[in-house]
Amino acid sequence: MPSSTVENYLKHILLLSEGAQDLVSMGELAAALAVVPGTATTMIKALAREGYVAHQPRQGVSLTPSGRTVALSVLRKHRLVETFLVNVLKMDWASVHAEAEQLEHAISDEVLDRLDALLGYPATDPHGDPIPSRKGKLNFQVYASLATCALKQPLRIVRITEQTAEFLQFADQNNLLPGSTLSVTGRNLTAGLATIKTAGTRAQALSITAAGKILVEPLRR
Amino acid sequence: MPSSTVENYLKHILLLSEGAQDLVSMGELAAALAVVPGTATTMIKALAREGYVAHQPRQGVSLTPSGRTVALSVLRKHRLVETFLVNVLKMDWASVHAEAEQLEHAISDEVLDRLDALLGYPATDPHGDPIPSRKGKLNFQVYASLATCALKQPLRIVRITEQTAEFLQFADQNNLLPGSTLSVTGRNLTAGLATIKTAGTRAQALSITAAGKILVEPLRR
DNA sequence: CGCGCTATTTTGAGTAGTCAAAATAATTTA
DNA sequence: TAAATTATTTTGACTACTCAAAATAGCGCG
Ligand SMILES: [Mn+2]
Ligand SMILES: [Mn+2]
Ligand SMILES: [Mn+2]
Ligand SMILES: [Mn+2]
């Protein structure tokens, strides 16, 4: 069985390659795991020896099928645990990420299946992140963000791509949760600002950087 | 924060000194943790340096107040998690011990408090083991066992003191669960057997060793 | 083409936890 | 009380993971 260190490495490689090209650089991997780059290199060489990753020296690293299986299983645990903590234990959605970071390594498949059933087989976690299926299928979908979508169109928030407690608290306070509806009334790239308007509230400004972390879909029907 | 290895050492010292004299020998501690005795000695010396235990060389080890606090917190997590797994997720009571062995190190106090509330602040876990309070009070009570109680008296099972899946499965199949009522009809110390009679079933034999692991209280009222 | 910047890799060292086997202490037996 | 048995401790070695700092490779620019 892979240690929780190994699980964290594999999960972060998966996360960092989501959507992007397949090779993850040592620099970004080390930063994501909060270790120095040399540590990541050493570890990746060990993981390559064990068949979890393919390492292109000085280029980057990618998951093998076996590494991807482990990574998806850990990610599934992480996101189902987050959902449990928010939906059942009513915890603050900004704090559950840190909890799940530990629990994802301690939960058995048996417990996970029962949690999944208890929750009604959810497709996404509280942040809108897709939950990999038991079989290891990750429903990857490309969405526009508040930084890239069309202006003045009714939108629904589907996902917040940023796990830090600060950002999530900010989103919560401004009613920017998955499910809420809004539209972007204007955008000023020079100033780096977007103006948004949510249902019950008045217009507010948002940095383009923050806007890019909030994914939306056009409100149809 | 103590590592999960340290937590396991402290928890097992607490369990092994439950009821008995205070000093736990290196031999029994090593056996409980499935390490060789030399490893336990080395580790205990480190724990003594960190103030978690008092080590009487060649005599044994006992918890300091600080070590006891940690041990009680881990034990509380263990038993509340077991209760959650059985009562909410409807897991087999024989398998939850192994699950809790991991989860006890990954659960935060915040999550634990909410779990406690969800479960209705239970006093004991599914095996009848007392759950330490948030303040660290462990309700230790001396009970008779099926090996020591009076004969022909109506009894209620209050606790099963043995965590192995085999024994718990056996107890389950013979309806020997906390709460069930029965009486001991006879005992033959020479043959090492006890005969018991539960409500709906016919009399059955039980080894004295097994009987000693089933704690009971006289059925009053 | 060669110089310099940056990311990566290598090297050397340290911590936590473990085991096998030898040394030692304590206790039991004769 | 001396020898034998048993439990504990010590020693030396190993794995997993980490960092600091030095070495190296791969650019991009002049
Ligand atoms: Mn993690
Ligand atoms: Mn999430
Ligand atoms: Mn444990
Ligand atoms: Mn229990």
Short mmCIF file of C-alpha atoms (C1' of nucleotides) and ligand atoms in Angstrom, two decimals:
data_model
loop_
_atom_site.label_atom_id
_atom_site.label_comp_id
_atom_site.label_asym_id
_atom_site.label_seq_id
_atom_site.Cartn_x
_atom_site.Cartn_y
_atom_site.Cartn_z
CA MET A 1 0.00 0.00 0.00
CA PRO A 2 1.31 3.45 -0.85
CA SER A 3 2.11 5.67 2.14
CA SER A 4 0.18 8.89 2.62
CA THR A 5 3.25 10.77 1.35
CA VAL A 6 3.10 8.83 -1.90
CA GLU A 7 -0.66 9.37 -2.10
CA ASN A 8 -0.16 13.12 -1.75
CA TYR A 9 2.47 13.21 -4.49
CA LEU A 10 0.27 11.28 -6.90
CA LYS A 11 -2.85 13.27 -6.12
CA HIS A 12 -1.08 16.57 -6.69
CA ILE A 13 0.37 15.42 -9.99
CA LEU A 14 -3.16 14.59 -11.09
CA LEU A 15 -4.49 17.96 -9.91
CA LEU A 16 -1.69 19.90 -11.58
CA SER A 17 -2.14 18.15 -14.91
CA GLU A 18 -5.90 18.66 -14.89
CA GLY A 19 -6.82 20.28 -18.17
CA ALA A 20 -3.23 21.34 -18.85
CA GLN A 21 -0.55 19.51 -20.82
CA ASP A 22 0.51 16.24 -19.30
CA LEU A 23 3.95 17.02 -17.88
CA VAL A 24 4.11 18.53 -14.40
CA SER A 25 7.35 20.34 -13.58
CA MET A 26 9.34 19.64 -10.43
CA GLY A 27 8.97 23.27 -9.48
CA GLU A 28 5.18 23.35 -9.41
CA LEU A 29 4.96 19.91 -7.83
CA ALA A 30 7.37 20.88 -5.05
CA ALA A 31 5.45 24.10 -4.44
CA ALA A 32 2.12 22.28 -4.27
CA LEU A 33 3.52 19.81 -1.73
CA ALA A 34 5.44 22.42 0.25
CA VAL A 35 8.81 20.69 -0.12
CA VAL A 36 12.04 21.92 -1.71
CA PRO A 37 12.55 20.95 -5.38
CA GLY A 38 15.36 18.52 -4.58
CA THR A 39 13.03 16.54 -2.39
CA ALA A 40 10.50 16.27 -5.20
CA THR A 41 13.16 15.06 -7.64
CA THR A 42 14.34 12.37 -5.22
CA MET A 43 10.81 11.24 -4.50
CA ILE A 44 9.77 11.19 -8.15
CA LYS A 45 12.71 8.98 -9.01
CA ALA A 46 11.54 6.53 -6.36
CA LEU A 47 7.95 6.69 -7.61
CA ALA A 48 9.17 6.05 -11.15
CA ARG A 49 11.05 2.96 -9.94
CA GLU A 50 7.83 1.71 -8.36
CA GLY A 51 5.88 2.29 -11.57
CA TYR A 52 3.60 5.10 -10.41
CA VAL A 53 4.98 7.84 -12.64
CA ALA A 54 7.00 8.43 -15.79
CA HIS A 55 9.82 10.89 -15.32
CA GLN A 56 11.28 12.87 -18.23
CA PRO A 57 14.42 14.31 -16.61
CA ARG A 58 14.42 18.11 -16.71
CA GLN A 59 11.03 18.04 -18.44
CA GLY A 60 8.56 16.89 -15.87
CA VAL A 61 6.54 13.99 -14.60
CA SER A 62 3.28 12.26 -15.56
CA LEU A 63 1.18 9.51 -14.02
CA THR A 64 1.26 5.94 -15.28
CA PRO A 65 -2.10 4.11 -15.34
CA SER A 66 -1.26 2.61 -11.95
CA GLY A 67 -0.35 6.00 -10.48
CA ARG A 68 -3.49 7.51 -11.92
CA THR A 69 -5.62 4.83 -10.30
CA VAL A 70 -4.15 5.63 -6.89
CA ALA A 71 -4.50 9.38 -7.45
CA LEU A 72 -8.14 9.10 -8.48
CA SER A 73 -8.97 6.97 -5.49
CA VAL A 74 -7.40 9.51 -3.12
CA LEU A 75 -9.14 12.38 -4.87
CA ARG A 76 -12.46 10.54 -4.62
CA LYS A 77 -11.93 10.09 -0.90
CA HIS A 78 -10.97 13.73 -0.48
CA ARG A 79 -14.04 15.07 -2.22
CA LEU A 80 -16.54 12.65 -0.72
CA VAL A 81 -15.18 13.41 2.74
CA GLU A 82 -15.56 17.14 2.09
CA THR A 83 -19.14 16.55 1.01
CA PHE A 84 -19.85 14.54 4.15
CA LEU A 85 -18.35 17.18 6.38
CA VAL A 86 -20.43 19.94 4.83
CA ASN A 87 -23.70 18.11 4.12
CA VAL A 88 -23.94 15.90 7.18
CA LEU A 89 -21.80 17.51 9.86
CA LYS A 90 -22.66 21.04 8.66
CA MET A 91 -19.09 22.22 8.79
CA ASP A 92 -17.88 25.48 7.33
CA TRP A 93 -17.03 24.83 3.68
CA ALA A 94 -13.85 26.87 4.03
CA SER A 95 -12.35 24.55 6.63
CA VAL A 96 -13.18 21.13 5.24
CA HIS A 97 -10.30 21.04 2.78
CA ALA A 98 -7.71 20.82 5.56
CA GLU A 99 -9.69 18.08 7.31
CA ALA A 100 -10.06 16.05 4.13
CA GLU A 101 -6.34 16.38 3.48
CA GLN A 102 -5.78 14.03 6.45
CA LEU A 103 -8.88 11.86 6.23
CA GLU A 104 -8.30 10.98 2.57
CA HIS A 105 -5.44 8.73 3.72
CA ALA A 106 -7.26 7.03 6.59
CA ILE A 107 -10.56 6.01 5.02
CA SER A 108 -11.05 2.51 3.65
CA ASP A 109 -12.93 1.73 0.44
CA GLU A 110 -15.61 0.01 2.49
CA VAL A 111 -16.27 3.13 4.57
CA LEU A 112 -16.13 5.27 1.47
CA ASP A 113 -18.81 3.26 -0.31
CA ARG A 114 -21.15 3.63 2.62
CA LEU A 115 -20.45 7.35 2.88
CA ASP A 116 -21.18 7.65 -0.84
CA ALA A 117 -24.55 5.91 -0.37
CA LEU A 118 -25.39 8.01 2.69
CA LEU A 119 -24.76 11.16 0.66
CA GLY A 120 -26.87 9.94 -2.28
CA TYR A 121 -23.98 9.42 -4.72
CA PRO A 122 -23.11 13.09 -5.28
CA ALA A 123 -21.42 14.10 -8.55
CA THR A 124 -19.57 17.09 -7.15
CA ASP A 125 -18.22 18.22 -3.78
CA PRO A 126 -19.27 21.44 -1.98
CA HIS A 127 -16.87 23.50 -4.12
CA GLY A 128 -18.27 22.11 -7.35
CA ASP A 129 -15.23 19.89 -7.92
CA PRO A 130 -16.23 16.67 -9.72
CA ILE A 131 -16.01 13.47 -7.65
CA PRO A 132 -14.28 10.61 -9.49
CA SER A 133 -16.48 7.54 -9.82
CA ARG A 134 -15.76 4.26 -8.05
CA LYS A 135 -14.42 2.98 -11.34
CA GLY A 136 -12.03 5.90 -11.57
CA LYS A 137 -13.78 8.07 -14.12
CA LEU A 138 -13.20 11.78 -13.61
CA ASN A 139 -15.82 13.91 -15.27
CA PHE A 140 -13.68 16.70 -16.62
CA GLN A 141 -15.58 19.60 -18.05
CA VAL A 142 -14.38 22.92 -19.41
CA TYR A 143 -16.26 25.90 -18.05
CA ALA A 144 -15.96 29.63 -18.61
CA SER A 145 -15.00 31.73 -15.61
CA LEU A 146 -16.20 35.15 -14.50
CA ALA A 147 -13.03 36.43 -16.17
CA THR A 148 -13.76 34.93 -19.58
CA CYS A 149 -17.54 34.55 -19.98
CA ALA A 150 -19.82 36.72 -22.07
CA LEU A 151 -21.05 39.96 -20.51
CA LYS A 152 -24.59 40.65 -19.31
CA GLN A 153 -25.61 37.02 -19.58
CA PRO A 154 -27.45 35.21 -16.77
CA LEU A 155 -25.02 32.70 -15.24
CA ARG A 156 -24.90 29.99 -12.61
CA ILE A 157 -21.77 29.34 -10.57
CA VAL A 158 -20.67 25.72 -10.94
CA ARG A 159 -17.28 25.57 -9.33
CA ILE A 160 -14.72 27.44 -7.21
CA THR A 161 -11.19 26.45 -8.20
CA GLU A 162 -9.21 27.49 -5.14
CA GLN A 163 -9.01 25.69 -1.85
CA THR A 164 -7.62 28.30 0.52
CA ALA A 165 -9.84 29.10 3.48
CA GLU A 166 -9.49 32.85 2.87
CA PHE A 167 -10.79 32.73 -0.67
CA LEU A 168 -13.63 30.39 0.23
CA GLN A 169 -14.67 32.62 3.11
CA PHE A 170 -14.63 35.60 0.81
CA ALA A 171 -16.77 33.75 -1.73
CA ASP A 172 -19.18 32.66 0.99
CA GLN A 173 -19.60 36.21 2.32
CA ASN A 174 -20.35 37.54 -1.13
CA ASN A 175 -22.83 34.79 -1.92
CA LEU A 176 -20.58 33.39 -4.62
CA LEU A 177 -21.41 29.72 -4.04
CA PRO A 178 -21.96 26.93 -6.55
CA GLY A 179 -25.61 27.24 -7.55
CA SER A 180 -25.97 31.00 -7.11
CA THR A 181 -26.89 33.00 -10.17
CA LEU A 182 -25.41 36.27 -11.35
CA SER A 183 -24.12 38.10 -14.38
CA VAL A 184 -21.01 40.03 -15.29
CA THR A 185 -22.00 43.59 -16.04
CA GLY A 186 -18.65 44.89 -17.12
CA ARG A 187 -14.94 44.20 -17.32
CA ASN A 188 -11.92 46.48 -17.41
CA LEU A 189 -8.80 44.53 -18.35
CA THR A 190 -6.54 47.52 -17.88
CA ALA A 191 -7.69 48.07 -14.32
CA GLY A 192 -7.91 44.30 -13.82
CA LEU A 193 -11.47 44.48 -12.58
CA ALA A 194 -14.79 42.80 -13.30
CA THR A 195 -18.17 44.06 -12.12
CA ILE A 196 -20.77 41.53 -11.19
CA LYS A 197 -24.40 41.63 -10.14
CA THR A 198 -25.99 38.89 -8.07
CA ALA A 199 -29.72 38.45 -7.57
CA GLY A 200 -30.55 40.16 -4.28
CA THR A 201 -27.49 42.39 -3.96
CA ARG A 202 -26.10 45.44 -5.64
CA ALA A 203 -23.23 45.42 -8.11
CA GLN A 204 -19.75 44.71 -6.81
CA ALA A 205 -16.22 44.71 -8.18
CA LEU A 206 -13.93 41.72 -8.31
CA SER A 207 -10.33 41.39 -9.41
CA ILE A 208 -9.84 39.54 -12.68
CA THR A 209 -7.64 37.07 -10.83
CA ALA A 210 -10.41 36.26 -8.37
CA ALA A 211 -12.96 36.20 -11.18
CA GLY A 212 -10.90 33.58 -13.00
CA LYS A 213 -11.28 31.20 -10.07
CA ILE A 214 -15.06 31.21 -10.24
CA LEU A 215 -16.39 28.94 -12.99
CA VAL A 216 -19.84 29.44 -14.44
CA GLU A 217 -22.26 28.11 -17.01
CA PRO A 218 -24.86 30.12 -18.95
CA LEU A 219 -28.25 29.91 -17.31
CA ARG A 220 -30.36 27.98 -19.84
CA ARG A 221 -34.12 27.21 -19.60
CA MET B 1 1.64 17.42 17.71
CA PRO B 2 2.41 13.80 18.48
CA SER B 3 2.76 11.52 15.46
CA SER B 4 0.33 8.65 15.02
CA THR B 5 3.07 6.30 16.18
CA VAL B 6 3.36 8.20 19.44
CA GLU B 7 -0.43 8.27 19.77
CA ASN B 8 -0.56 4.49 19.40
CA TYR B 9 2.11 3.95 22.06
CA LEU B 10 0.34 6.19 24.54
CA LYS B 11 -3.10 4.74 23.85
CA HIS B 12 -1.85 1.19 24.36
CA ILE B 13 -0.13 2.06 27.62
CA LEU B 14 -3.44 3.43 28.83
CA LEU B 15 -5.36 0.33 27.71
CA LEU B 16 -2.85 -2.06 29.25
CA SER B 17 -2.91 -0.29 32.60
CA GLU B 18 -6.70 -0.15 32.69
CA GLY B 19 -7.77 -1.62 36.00
CA ALA B 20 -4.39 -3.26 36.58
CA GLN B 21 -1.37 -1.91 38.45
CA ASP B 22 0.18 1.14 36.90
CA LEU B 23 3.40 -0.18 35.36
CA VAL B 24 3.20 -1.66 31.87
CA SER B 25 6.08 -3.97 30.92
CA MET B 26 8.06 -3.56 27.70
CA GLY B 27 7.06 -7.07 26.73
CA GLU B 28 3.32 -6.53 26.79
CA LEU B 29 3.61 -3.09 25.26
CA ALA B 30 5.73 -4.40 22.40
CA ALA B 31 3.29 -7.27 21.84
CA ALA B 32 0.30 -4.92 21.78
CA LEU B 33 1.99 -2.69 19.22
CA ALA B 34 3.40 -5.56 17.14
CA VAL B 35 7.01 -4.40 17.41
CA VAL B 36 10.05 -6.14 18.88
CA PRO B 37 10.84 -5.33 22.52
CA GLY B 38 13.98 -3.38 21.64
CA THR B 39 11.93 -1.01 19.55
CA ALA B 40 9.57 -0.37 22.44
CA THR B 41 12.46 0.37 24.78
CA THR B 42 13.99 2.85 22.35
CA MET B 43 10.66 4.55 21.76
CA ILE B 44 9.76 4.72 25.44
CA LYS B 45 13.04 6.44 26.20
CA ALA B 46 12.19 9.07 23.60
CA LEU B 47 8.68 9.48 25.00
CA ALA B 48 10.10 9.86 28.50
CA ARG B 49 12.41 12.62 27.24
CA GLU B 50 9.38 14.39 25.78
CA GLY B 51 7.48 14.11 29.04
CA TYR B 52 4.73 11.72 27.95
CA VAL B 53 5.73 8.77 30.13
CA ALA B 54 7.74 7.82 33.21
CA HIS B 55 10.10 4.94 32.61
CA GLN B 56 11.31 2.72 35.46
CA PRO B 57 14.12 0.82 33.73
CA ARG B 58 13.53 -2.94 33.79
CA GLN B 59 10.24 -2.37 35.63
CA GLY B 60 7.89 -0.79 33.19
CA VAL B 61 6.33 2.43 32.00
CA SER B 62 3.44 4.63 33.08
CA LEU B 63 1.76 7.72 31.62
CA THR B 64 2.44 11.22 32.89
CA PRO B 65 -0.56 13.56 33.07
CA SER B 66 0.40 14.94 29.66
CA GLY B 67 0.69 11.47 28.15
CA ARG B 68 -2.61 10.46 29.68
CA THR B 69 -4.32 13.47 28.15
CA VAL B 70 -3.12 12.48 24.69
CA ALA B 71 -4.06 8.83 25.24
CA LEU B 72 -7.56 9.69 26.39
CA SER B 73 -8.11 11.95 23.42
CA VAL B 74 -7.06 9.21 21.00
CA LEU B 75 -9.21 6.65 22.80
CA ARG B 76 -12.18 9.00 22.65
CA LYS B 77 -11.70 9.38 18.92
CA HIS B 78 -11.35 5.65 18.48
CA ARG B 79 -14.54 4.80 20.30
CA LEU B 80 -16.66 7.60 18.87
CA VAL B 81 -15.55 6.64 15.38
CA GLU B 82 -16.50 3.01 16.04
CA THR B 83 -19.90 4.18 17.23
CA PHE B 84 -20.37 6.29 14.12
CA LEU B 85 -19.39 3.44 11.82
CA VAL B 86 -21.86 1.05 13.45
CA ASN B 87 -24.77 3.36 14.26
CA VAL B 88 -24.73 5.62 11.21
CA LEU B 89 -22.96 3.68 8.48
CA LYS B 90 -24.34 0.33 9.71
CA MET B 91 -21.01 -1.40 9.46
CA ASP B 92 -20.30 -4.80 10.89
CA TRP B 93 -19.24 -4.33 14.50
CA ALA B 94 -16.44 -6.85 14.06
CA SER B 95 -14.66 -4.78 11.41
CA VAL B 96 -14.90 -1.29 12.82
CA HIS B 97 -11.96 -1.67 15.19
CA ALA B 98 -9.46 -1.86 12.34
CA GLU B 99 -11.02 1.16 10.64
CA ALA B 100 -10.96 3.21 13.84
CA GLU B 101 -7.32 2.28 14.37
CA GLN B 102 -6.49 4.53 11.38
CA LEU B 103 -9.18 7.17 11.69
CA GLU B 104 -8.36 7.94 15.34
CA HIS B 105 -5.21 9.70 14.09
CA ALA B 106 -6.82 11.67 11.28
CA ILE B 107 -9.86 13.20 12.96
CA SER B 108 -9.74 16.73 14.33
CA ASP B 109 -11.36 17.80 17.59
CA GLU B 110 -13.79 19.92 15.62
CA VAL B 111 -15.01 16.97 13.56
CA LEU B 112 -15.12 14.81 16.67
CA ASP B 113 -17.39 17.23 18.52
CA ARG B 114 -19.85 17.25 15.65
CA LEU B 115 -19.77 13.48 15.39
CA ASP B 116 -20.44 13.28 19.13
CA ALA B 117 -23.48 15.54 18.76
CA LEU B 118 -24.75 13.61 15.72
CA LEU B 119 -24.59 10.40 17.74
CA GLY B 120 -26.35 11.94 20.73
CA TYR B 121 -23.35 11.98 23.09
CA PRO B 122 -23.08 8.22 23.64
CA ALA B 123 -21.50 6.92 26.86
CA THR B 124 -20.18 3.68 25.39
CA ASP B 125 -19.14 2.35 22.01
CA PRO B 126 -20.74 -0.64 20.23
CA HIS B 127 -18.65 -3.08 22.29
CA GLY B 128 -19.70 -1.49 25.56
CA ASP B 129 -16.32 0.22 26.03
CA PRO B 130 -16.73 3.53 27.86
CA ILE B 131 -16.07 6.66 25.79
CA PRO B 132 -13.84 9.21 27.57
CA SER B 133 -15.50 12.59 27.97
CA ARG B 134 -14.32 15.71 26.19
CA LYS B 135 -12.69 16.75 29.47
CA GLY B 136 -10.80 13.46 29.59
CA LYS B 137 -12.80 11.60 32.19
CA LEU B 138 -12.85 7.85 31.65
CA ASN B 139 -15.73 6.16 33.40
CA PHE B 140 -14.01 3.05 34.67
CA GLN B 141 -16.31 0.51 36.16
CA VAL B 142 -15.61 -2.98 37.52
CA TYR B 143 -17.99 -5.60 36.18
CA ALA B 144 -18.26 -9.33 36.74
CA SER B 145 -17.74 -11.56 33.72
CA LEU B 146 -19.50 -14.72 32.66
CA ALA B 147 -16.53 -16.51 34.22
CA THR B 148 -16.91 -14.91 37.64
CA CYS B 149 -20.56 -13.95 38.17
CA ALA B 150 -23.08 -15.74 40.34
CA LEU B 151 -24.86 -18.74 38.82
CA LYS B 152 -28.50 -18.85 37.74
CA GLN B 153 -28.92 -15.08 38.01
CA PRO B 154 -30.53 -13.00 35.28
CA LEU B 155 -27.80 -10.89 33.66
CA ARG B 156 -27.33 -8.23 31.04
CA ILE B 157 -24.20 -8.09 28.90
CA VAL B 158 -22.55 -4.70 29.24
CA ARG B 159 -19.20 -5.07 27.51
CA ILE B 160 -17.05 -7.32 25.33
CA THR B 161 -13.36 -6.91 26.19
CA GLU B 162 -11.69 -8.24 23.08
CA GLN B 163 -11.28 -6.46 19.78
CA THR B 164 -10.40 -9.25 17.36
CA ALA B 165 -12.83 -9.68 14.48
CA GLU B 166 -13.05 -13.44 15.09
CA PHE B 167 -14.20 -13.14 18.65
CA LEU B 168 -16.66 -10.37 17.84
CA GLN B 169 -18.13 -12.39 15.00
CA PHE B 170 -18.50 -15.35 17.30
CA ALA B 171 -20.22 -13.18 19.91
CA ASP B 172 -22.51 -11.73 17.27
CA GLN B 173 -23.54 -15.13 15.93
CA ASN B 174 -24.38 -16.35 19.42
CA ASN B 175 -26.37 -13.26 20.27
CA LEU B 176 -23.85 -12.24 22.92
CA LEU B 177 -24.10 -8.48 22.36
CA PRO B 178 -24.15 -5.67 24.89
CA GLY B 179 -27.76 -5.40 25.98
CA SER B 180 -28.72 -9.03 25.56
CA THR B 181 -29.84 -10.88 28.66
CA LEU B 182 -28.87 -14.35 29.79
CA SER B 183 -27.78 -16.37 32.79
CA VAL B 184 -24.99 -18.77 33.59
CA THR B 185 -26.53 -22.14 34.38
CA GLY B 186 -23.36 -23.98 35.34
CA ARG B 187 -19.62 -23.86 35.45
CA ASN B 188 -16.97 -26.59 35.45
CA LEU B 189 -13.56 -25.15 36.27
CA THR B 190 -11.83 -28.46 35.76
CA ALA B 191 -13.13 -28.81 32.23
CA GLY B 192 -12.78 -25.05 31.72
CA LEU B 193 -16.36 -24.67 30.59
CA ALA B 194 -19.36 -22.47 31.41
CA THR B 195 -22.90 -23.20 30.36
CA ILE B 196 -25.11 -20.26 29.49
CA LYS B 197 -28.75 -19.80 28.57
CA THR B 198 -29.94 -16.83 26.55
CA ALA B 199 -33.58 -15.82 26.20
CA GLY B 200 -34.79 -17.37 22.97
CA THR B 201 -32.14 -20.05 22.49
CA ARG B 202 -31.16 -23.30 24.12
CA ALA B 203 -28.26 -23.74 26.53
CA GLN B 204 -24.73 -23.56 25.10
CA ALA B 205 -21.22 -24.14 26.33
CA LEU B 206 -18.48 -21.54 26.39
CA SER B 207 -14.83 -21.79 27.38
CA ILE B 208 -13.98 -20.06 30.63
CA THR B 209 -11.46 -17.96 28.71
CA ALA B 210 -14.14 -16.69 26.34
CA ALA B 211 -16.57 -16.24 29.21
CA GLY B 212 -14.06 -14.03 30.97
CA LYS B 213 -14.17 -11.58 28.07
CA ILE B 214 -17.89 -11.00 28.37
CA LEU B 215 -18.75 -8.56 31.15
CA VAL B 216 -22.20 -8.52 32.71
CA GLU B 217 -24.30 -6.81 35.35
CA PRO B 218 -27.11 -8.39 37.36
CA LEU B 219 -30.50 -7.66 35.84
CA ARG B 220 -32.21 -5.48 38.43
CA ARG B 221 -35.81 -4.17 38.27
"C1'" DC C 1 28.87 31.21 -30.40
"C1'" DG C 2 29.42 31.83 -25.79
"C1'" DC C 3 27.55 33.98 -21.23
"C1'" DG C 4 24.46 34.14 -17.77
"C1'" DC C 5 20.01 33.09 -15.71
"C1'" DT C 6 16.87 29.64 -13.97
"C1'" DA C 7 15.20 25.16 -12.99
"C1'" DT C 8 16.63 20.74 -11.90
"C1'" DT C 9 19.48 17.34 -10.02
"C1'" DT C 10 23.02 15.65 -6.97
"C1'" DT C 11 25.37 15.28 -2.67
"C1'" DG C 12 25.72 15.05 2.15
"C1'" DA C 13 23.41 15.08 6.29
"C1'" DG C 14 19.56 14.65 9.67
"C1'" DT C 15 15.05 12.78 11.98
"C1'" DA C 16 11.63 9.12 12.98
"C1'" DG C 17 10.80 4.57 13.35
"C1'" DT C 18 12.01 -0.07 12.86
"C1'" DC C 19 14.59 -4.96 13.26
"C1'" DA C 20 18.30 -8.56 14.31
"C1'" DA C 21 21.36 -9.92 17.25
"C1'" DA C 22 24.48 -9.30 21.14
"C1'" DA C 23 24.96 -7.75 25.96
"C1'" DT C 24 23.17 -7.26 30.44
"C1'" DA C 25 20.14 -7.51 34.40
"C1'" DA C 26 16.85 -9.86 37.15
"C1'" DT C 27 14.57 -13.80 38.61
"C1'" DT C 28 13.91 -18.66 39.08
"C1'" DT C 29 15.61 -23.13 39.80
"C1'" DA C 30 18.64 -26.46 41.59
"C1'" DT D 1 24.50 -19.44 46.34
"C1'" DA D 2 25.59 -20.60 41.76
"C1'" DA D 3 23.69 -21.70 37.35
"C1'" DA D 4 20.10 -21.33 34.10
"C1'" DT D 5 16.29 -19.06 32.18
"C1'" DT D 6 13.85 -14.95 30.84
"C1'" DA D 7 13.09 -10.02 30.06
"C1'" DT D 8 15.13 -5.85 28.89
"C1'" DT D 9 18.43 -2.92 26.94
"C1'" DT D 10 22.06 -1.77 23.74
"C1'" DT D 11 24.32 -1.73 19.36
"C1'" DG D 12 24.55 -1.41 14.53
"C1'" DA D 13 22.09 -1.16 10.49
"C1'" DC D 14 18.23 -0.08 7.38
"C1'" DT D 15 14.03 2.48 5.09
"C1'" DA D 16 11.34 6.59 4.22
"C1'" DC D 17 11.33 11.26 3.97
"C1'" DT D 18 13.24 15.66 4.33
"C1'" DC D 19 16.52 20.04 3.75
"C1'" DA D 20 20.71 22.99 2.53
"C1'" DA D 21 23.87 23.81 -0.52
"C1'" DA D 22 26.68 22.71 -4.51
"C1'" DA D 23 26.79 20.99 -9.31
"C1'" DT D 24 24.77 20.78 -13.76
"C1'" DA D 25 21.79 21.29 -17.77
"C1'" DG D 26 19.03 23.93 -20.73
"C1'" DC D 27 17.74 27.66 -22.20
"C1'" DG D 28 17.56 32.77 -24.17
"C1'" DC D 29 20.17 36.84 -25.42
"C1'" DG D 30 23.72 39.54 -27.09
MN MN E 1 -3.44 14.55 1.97
MN MN E 2 -13.14 20.49 -2.81
MN MN E 3 -4.15 3.61 15.78
MN MN E 4 -14.54 -0.69 20.89
#
